[in-house]
C-alpha atoms as a printed R data frame, in Angstrom:
    type eleno elety resid chain resno       x       y       z
1   ATOM     1    CA   MET     A     1 -51.904  24.780 -29.364
2   ATOM     2    CA   SER     A     2 -53.431  21.425 -28.579
3   ATOM     3    CA   LYS     A     3 -53.298  20.127 -25.026
4   ATOM     4    CA   THR     A     4 -51.279  17.072 -26.137
5   ATOM     5    CA   LEU     A     5 -48.659  19.244 -27.788
6   ATOM     6    CA   GLN     A     6 -48.500  21.505 -24.728
7   ATOM     7    CA   LEU     A     7 -48.152  18.494 -22.438
8   ATOM     8    CA   ASN     A     8 -45.346  16.992 -24.538
9   ATOM     9    CA   LEU     A     9 -43.526  20.324 -24.613
10  ATOM    10    CA   LEU     A    10 -43.890  20.671 -20.850
11  ATOM    11    CA   LYS     A    11 -42.576  17.116 -20.307
12  ATOM    12    CA   ARG     A    12 -39.506  17.836 -22.427
13  ATOM    13    CA   LEU     A    13 -38.783  21.020 -20.523
14  ATOM    14    CA   LEU     A    14 -39.306  19.574 -17.050
15  ATOM    15    CA   PHE     A    15 -38.112  16.006 -17.499
16  ATOM    16    CA   LYS     A    16 -35.057  16.132 -19.682
17  ATOM    17    CA   PRO     A    17 -33.802  12.631 -20.388
18  ATOM    18    CA   GLU     A    18 -30.422  11.887 -18.905
19  ATOM    19    CA   LYS     A    19 -27.791  12.327 -21.562
20  ATOM    20    CA   ARG     A    20 -24.909   9.944 -21.140
21  ATOM    21    CA   SER     A    21 -21.885   9.638 -23.324
22  ATOM    22    CA   LEU     A    22 -20.867   6.382 -24.918
23  ATOM    23    CA   TRP     A    23 -17.931   6.206 -22.498
24  ATOM    24    CA   GLN     A    24 -20.246   6.357 -19.478
25  ATOM    25    CA   TRP     A    25 -22.107   3.339 -20.818
26  ATOM    26    CA   VAL     A    26 -18.814   1.514 -21.408
27  ATOM    27    CA   ASP     A    27 -17.647   2.371 -17.872
28  ATOM    28    CA   ASP     A    28 -20.884   0.976 -16.444
29  ATOM    29    CA   ILE     A    29 -20.440  -2.272 -18.368
30  ATOM    30    CA   PHE     A    30 -16.807  -2.661 -17.248
31  ATOM    31    CA   ASN     A    31 -17.825  -2.014 -13.633
32  ATOM    32    CA   ARG     A    32 -20.706  -4.485 -13.543
33  ATOM    33    CA   LEU     A    33 -20.452  -7.216 -10.890
34  ATOM    34    CA   ASP     A    34 -19.783 -10.729 -12.236
35  ATOM    35    CA   ASP     A    35 -20.890 -13.285  -9.630
36  ATOM    36    CA   ASP     A    36 -19.870 -16.215 -11.836
37  ATOM    37    CA   ARG     A    37 -16.311 -14.885 -12.105
38  ATOM    38    CA   ILE     A    38 -16.120 -14.417  -8.324
39  ATOM    39    CA   LYS     A    39 -17.150 -18.055  -7.821
40  ATOM    40    CA   GLU     A    40 -14.633 -19.209 -10.421
41  ATOM    41    CA   VAL     A    41 -11.490 -17.352  -9.278
42  ATOM    42    CA   GLY     A    42 -12.357 -16.096  -5.791
43  ATOM    43    CA   PRO     A    43 -13.093 -12.602  -4.495
44  ATOM    44    CA   ASN     A    44  -9.539 -11.210  -4.512
45  ATOM    45    CA   MET     A    45  -8.707 -12.266  -8.062
46  ATOM    46    CA   ALA     A    46 -12.102 -11.132  -9.395
47  ATOM    47    CA   CYS     A    47 -11.672  -7.789  -7.615
48  ATOM    48    CA   ALA     A    48  -8.143  -7.413  -9.024
49  ATOM    49    CA   GLU     A    49  -9.455  -8.143 -12.529
50  ATOM    50    CA   TRP     A    50 -12.209  -5.536 -12.113
51  ATOM    51    CA   LEU     A    51  -9.758  -2.924 -10.831
52  ATOM    52    CA   MET     A    52  -7.268  -3.560 -13.657
53  ATOM    53    CA   LYS     A    53  -9.933  -3.541 -16.371
54  ATOM    54    CA   ASN     A    54 -10.801  -0.079 -15.130
55  ATOM    55    CA   GLY     A    55  -7.282   1.332 -14.944
56  ATOM    56    CA   ALA     A    56  -6.588   0.957 -11.215
57  ATOM    57    CA   GLN     A    57  -3.560  -0.696  -9.614
58  ATOM    58    CA   ILE     A    58  -3.255  -3.190  -6.794
59  ATOM    59    CA   ARG     A    59  -0.549  -4.451  -4.493
60  ATOM    60    CA   TRP     A    60  -0.715  -8.038  -3.304
61  ATOM    61    CA   LYS     A    61  -0.111  -8.842   0.356
62  ATOM    62    CA   GLY     A    62   3.573  -9.610   0.840
63  ATOM    63    CA   CYS     A    63   4.656  -7.811  -2.360
64  ATOM    64    CA   GLU     A    64   6.249  -4.390  -2.674
65  ATOM    65    CA   GLU     A    65   5.363  -3.609  -6.296
66  ATOM    66    CA   PHE     A    66   2.005  -2.531  -7.648
67  ATOM    67    CA   VAL     A    67   0.463  -4.516 -10.472
68  ATOM    68    CA   ASN     A    68  -1.026  -2.197 -13.048
69  ATOM    69    CA   HIS     A    69  -1.826  -4.335 -16.066
70  ATOM    70    CA   TYR     A    70  -4.515  -6.952 -16.422
71  ATOM    71    CA   ASN     A    71  -2.126  -9.320 -18.245
72  ATOM    72    CA   CYS     A    72   0.266  -9.256 -15.263
73  ATOM    73    CA   LEU     A    73  -2.199 -10.909 -12.920
74  ATOM    74    CA   PRO     A    74  -1.000 -14.273 -11.626
75  ATOM    75    CA   ILE     A    75  -2.423 -17.453 -13.024
76  ATOM    76    CA   LYS     A    76  -4.202 -19.367 -10.291
77  ATOM    77    CA   SER     A    77  -2.167 -22.474  -9.570
78  ATOM    78    CA   ARG     A    78  -1.607 -25.009  -6.800
79  ATOM    79    CA   GLY     A    79  -4.325 -23.494  -4.638
80  ATOM    80    CA   GLN     A    80  -2.265 -20.377  -3.970
81  ATOM    81    CA   GLN     A    81  -4.511 -17.522  -2.910
82  ATOM    82    CA   PHE     A    82  -3.399 -13.984  -3.596
83  ATOM    83    CA   GLN     A    83  -4.771 -11.301  -1.275
84  ATOM    84    CA   ILE     A    84  -5.136  -7.644  -2.258
85  ATOM    85    CA   GLU     A    85  -3.626  -5.347   0.358
86  ATOM    86    CA   GLU     A    86  -3.583  -1.948  -1.362
87  ATOM    87    CA   VAL     A    87  -5.580  -0.245  -4.128
88  ATOM    88    CA   TYR     A    88  -4.590   2.847  -6.112
89  ATOM    89    CA   ALA     A    89  -7.051   4.511  -8.497
90  ATOM    90    CA   GLY     A    90  -5.642   7.552 -10.249
91  ATOM    91    CA   ARG     A    91  -6.666   9.908 -13.009
92  ATOM    92    CA   GLU     A    92  -6.632   7.130 -15.598
93  ATOM    93    CA   SER     A    93  -8.971   4.917 -13.583
94  ATOM    94    CA   SER     A    94 -12.682   4.507 -14.282
95  ATOM    95    CA   ILE     A    95 -13.740   2.426 -11.283
96  ATOM    96    CA   SER     A    96 -17.163   3.450 -10.044
97  ATOM    97    CA   SER     A    97 -19.646   2.635  -7.312
98  ATOM    98    CA   ILE     A    98 -21.293   0.077  -9.617
99  ATOM    99    CA   GLY     A    99 -18.265  -2.197  -9.174
100 ATOM   100    CA   PHE     A   100 -17.631  -1.655  -5.464
101 ATOM   101    CA   PRO     A   101 -19.432  -4.903  -4.504
102 ATOM   102    CA   PHE     A   102 -16.308  -6.604  -5.945
103 ATOM   103    CA   PHE     A   103 -14.612  -5.556  -2.669
104 ATOM   104    CA   THR     A   104 -16.859  -7.995  -0.769
105 ATOM   105    CA   GLY     A   105 -14.751 -10.903   0.448
106 ATOM   106    CA   CYS     A   106 -11.438  -9.032   0.135
107 ATOM   107    CA   LYS     A   107 -10.473  -9.201   3.803
108 ATOM   108    CA   ASN     A   108  -6.923  -7.813   3.562
109 ATOM   109    CA   ILE     A   109  -7.401  -4.462   1.827
110 ATOM   110    CA   SER     A   110  -5.940  -2.010   4.320
111 ATOM   111    CA   GLU     A   111  -5.027   0.931   2.072
112 ATOM   112    CA   VAL     A   112  -6.982   2.694  -0.677
113 ATOM   113    CA   ALA     A   113  -5.987   5.848  -2.565
114 ATOM   114    CA   PHE     A   114  -8.215   7.762  -4.969
115 ATOM   115    CA   VAL     A   115  -6.084  10.429  -6.662
116 ATOM   116    CA   GLY     A   116  -7.747  12.543  -9.331
117 ATOM   117    CA   CYS     A   117 -10.204   9.744 -10.052
118 ATOM   118    CA   HIS     A   118 -13.240  11.531 -11.480
119 ATOM   119    CA   THR     A   119 -15.508   8.482 -11.343
120 ATOM   120    CA   ILE     A   120 -15.283   8.388  -7.553
121 ATOM   121    CA   ASN     A   121 -18.321  10.110  -6.068
122 ATOM   122    CA   ASP     A   122 -20.368  10.193  -2.869
123 ATOM   123    CA   GLU     A   123 -22.086   6.895  -3.662
124 ATOM   124    CA   ALA     A   124 -18.722   5.184  -4.156
125 ATOM   125    CA   LEU     A   125 -17.485   6.481  -0.797
126 ATOM   126    CA   SER     A   126 -20.634   5.231   0.923
127 ATOM   127    CA   LYS     A   127 -19.964   1.750  -0.472
128 ATOM   128    CA   LEU     A   128 -16.502   1.659   1.115
129 ATOM   129    CA   LYS     A   129 -18.241   0.375   4.250
130 ATOM   130    CA   ILE     A   130 -17.713  -3.033   2.612
131 ATOM   131    CA   LEU     A   131 -14.086  -2.624   3.766
132 ATOM   132    CA   LYS     A   132 -14.924  -1.270   7.233
133 ATOM   133    CA   ASP     A   133 -13.218  -4.059   9.185
134 ATOM   134    CA   ASN     A   134  -9.755  -3.782   7.595
135 ATOM   135    CA   LEU     A   135  -9.357  -0.424   5.866
136 ATOM   136    CA   THR     A   136  -6.825   1.575   7.910
137 ATOM   137    CA   THR     A   137  -5.614   4.156   5.373
138 ATOM   138    CA   LEU     A   138  -7.752   6.129   2.931
139 ATOM   139    CA   LYS     A   139  -6.516   8.943   0.690
140 ATOM   140    CA   ILE     A   140  -8.905  11.038  -1.392
141 ATOM   141    CA   ASN     A   141  -7.149  13.689  -3.447
142 ATOM   142    CA   GLY     A   142  -8.556  15.782  -6.290
143 ATOM   143    CA   CYS     A   143 -11.690  13.713  -6.862
144 ATOM   144    CA   MET     A   144 -14.035  16.315  -8.318
145 ATOM   145    CA   ASN     A   145 -17.282  14.427  -7.649
146 ATOM   146    CA   VAL     A   146 -16.819  14.091  -3.889
147 ATOM   147    CA   THR     A   147 -18.865  16.382  -1.630
148 ATOM   148    CA   ASP     A   148 -19.465  16.838   2.086
149 ATOM   149    CA   LYS     A   149 -22.193  14.196   1.884
150 ATOM   150    CA   GLY     A   150 -19.729  11.552   0.685
151 ATOM   151    CA   ILE     A   151 -17.110  12.407   3.301
152 ATOM   152    CA   LEU     A   152 -19.691  12.066   6.068
153 ATOM   153    CA   THR     A   153 -20.434   8.474   4.957
154 ATOM   154    CA   LEU     A   154 -16.883   7.537   5.957
155 ATOM   155    CA   GLU     A   155 -17.965   7.445   9.609
156 ATOM   156    CA   HIS     A   156 -18.617   3.698   9.159
157 ATOM   157    CA   LEU     A   157 -14.908   3.043   8.632
158 ATOM   158    CA   GLN     A   158 -14.089   2.582  12.308
159 ATOM   159    CA   ALA     A   159 -10.787   0.770  11.593
160 ATOM   160    CA   LEU     A   160  -9.360   3.868   9.842
161 ATOM   161    CA   LYS     A   161  -6.144   5.176  11.368
162 ATOM   162    CA   TYR     A   162  -5.308   7.713   8.648
163 ATOM   163    CA   LEU     A   163  -7.629   9.738   6.402
164 ATOM   164    CA   GLU     A   164  -6.175  12.178   3.886
165 ATOM   165    CA   LEU     A   165  -8.504  14.671   2.185
166 ATOM   166    CA   LYS     A   166  -6.886  17.020  -0.343
167 ATOM   167    CA   ASN     A   167  -8.035  19.270  -3.167
168 ATOM   168    CA   LEU     A   168 -11.722  18.409  -2.933
169 ATOM   169    CA   GLN     A   169 -13.403  21.370  -4.598
170 ATOM   170    CA   PHE     A   170 -16.920  20.453  -3.475
171 ATOM   171    CA   LEU     A   171 -16.011  19.846   0.154
172 ATOM   172    CA   LYS     A   172 -17.411  23.191   1.293
173 ATOM   173    CA   ASN     A   173 -18.565  22.894   4.890
174 ATOM   174    CA   PRO     A   174 -15.759  23.143   7.504
175 ATOM   175    CA   GLU     A   175 -18.017  21.340   9.987
176 ATOM   176    CA   THR     A   176 -17.760  18.204   7.842
177 ATOM   177    CA   ILE     A   177 -14.127  17.753   8.894
178 ATOM   178    CA   ASP     A   178 -14.985  18.355  12.553
179 ATOM   179    CA   THR     A   179 -17.816  15.822  12.345
180 ATOM   180    CA   ILE     A   180 -15.674  13.134  10.722
181 ATOM   181    CA   LYS     A   181 -12.927  13.695  13.327
182 ATOM   182    CA   GLU     A   182 -15.524  13.283  16.055
183 ATOM   183    CA   LYS     A   183 -16.996  10.118  14.485
184 ATOM   184    CA   LEU     A   184 -13.531   8.595  13.925
185 ATOM   185    CA   PRO     A   185 -11.650   9.479  17.139
186 ATOM   186    CA   GLU     A   186  -8.840   6.956  16.524
187 ATOM   187    CA   CYS     A   187  -8.157   8.326  13.034
188 ATOM   188    CA   ASP     A   188  -5.557  10.946  12.132
189 ATOM   189    CA   VAL     A   189  -7.376  13.220   9.641
190 ATOM   190    CA   LEU     A   190  -5.270  15.353   7.312
191 ATOM   191    CA   TYR     A   191  -7.326  17.966   5.470
192 ATOM   192    CA   GLU     A   192  -5.931  20.361   2.884
193 ATOM   193    CA   PRO     A   193  -8.538  22.617   1.244
194 ATOM   194    CA   ASN     A   194  -8.876  22.900  -2.514
195 ATOM   195    CA   GLU     A   195  -6.093  25.055  -3.955
């Protein structure tokens, strides 16, 4: 066999190209940061649009109901500024770490829940430090791409008062919970192992 053929075969065996589905590419496009849109409508509205486009829900400050459809977002009028206070990303959501810079400038987000959201991973959790000054409640339940490494990045969230960790199948090391409790002494940590 020629050396070139051997080299090409070896490259294919050792360096398999990343195979991504069409939906992963679509998710990446829908999560891409749009600086022009942020300048046009402000950080909270741009963030709300990003979250809704990707199947998440938000609750505005001063409102009791969640908004879960892109077409239900308020039309900017008379200088009224809407502020996101709570974010819910469930099983139907496709928000990913690529879009987390949309949280920049959203100064009132105090609660975030990721419930069965399979696009949430360690990198996404590490980017939550954008919300470190105001995030007081964080719930992570059944997110299959979260590991010990991601949980340990939450130590930057010093404003957290409540952290709920449930059904995380790749959270394997019991010391991770002890470490996060030590790093966040003012936070009530509820941990329920994967069932």
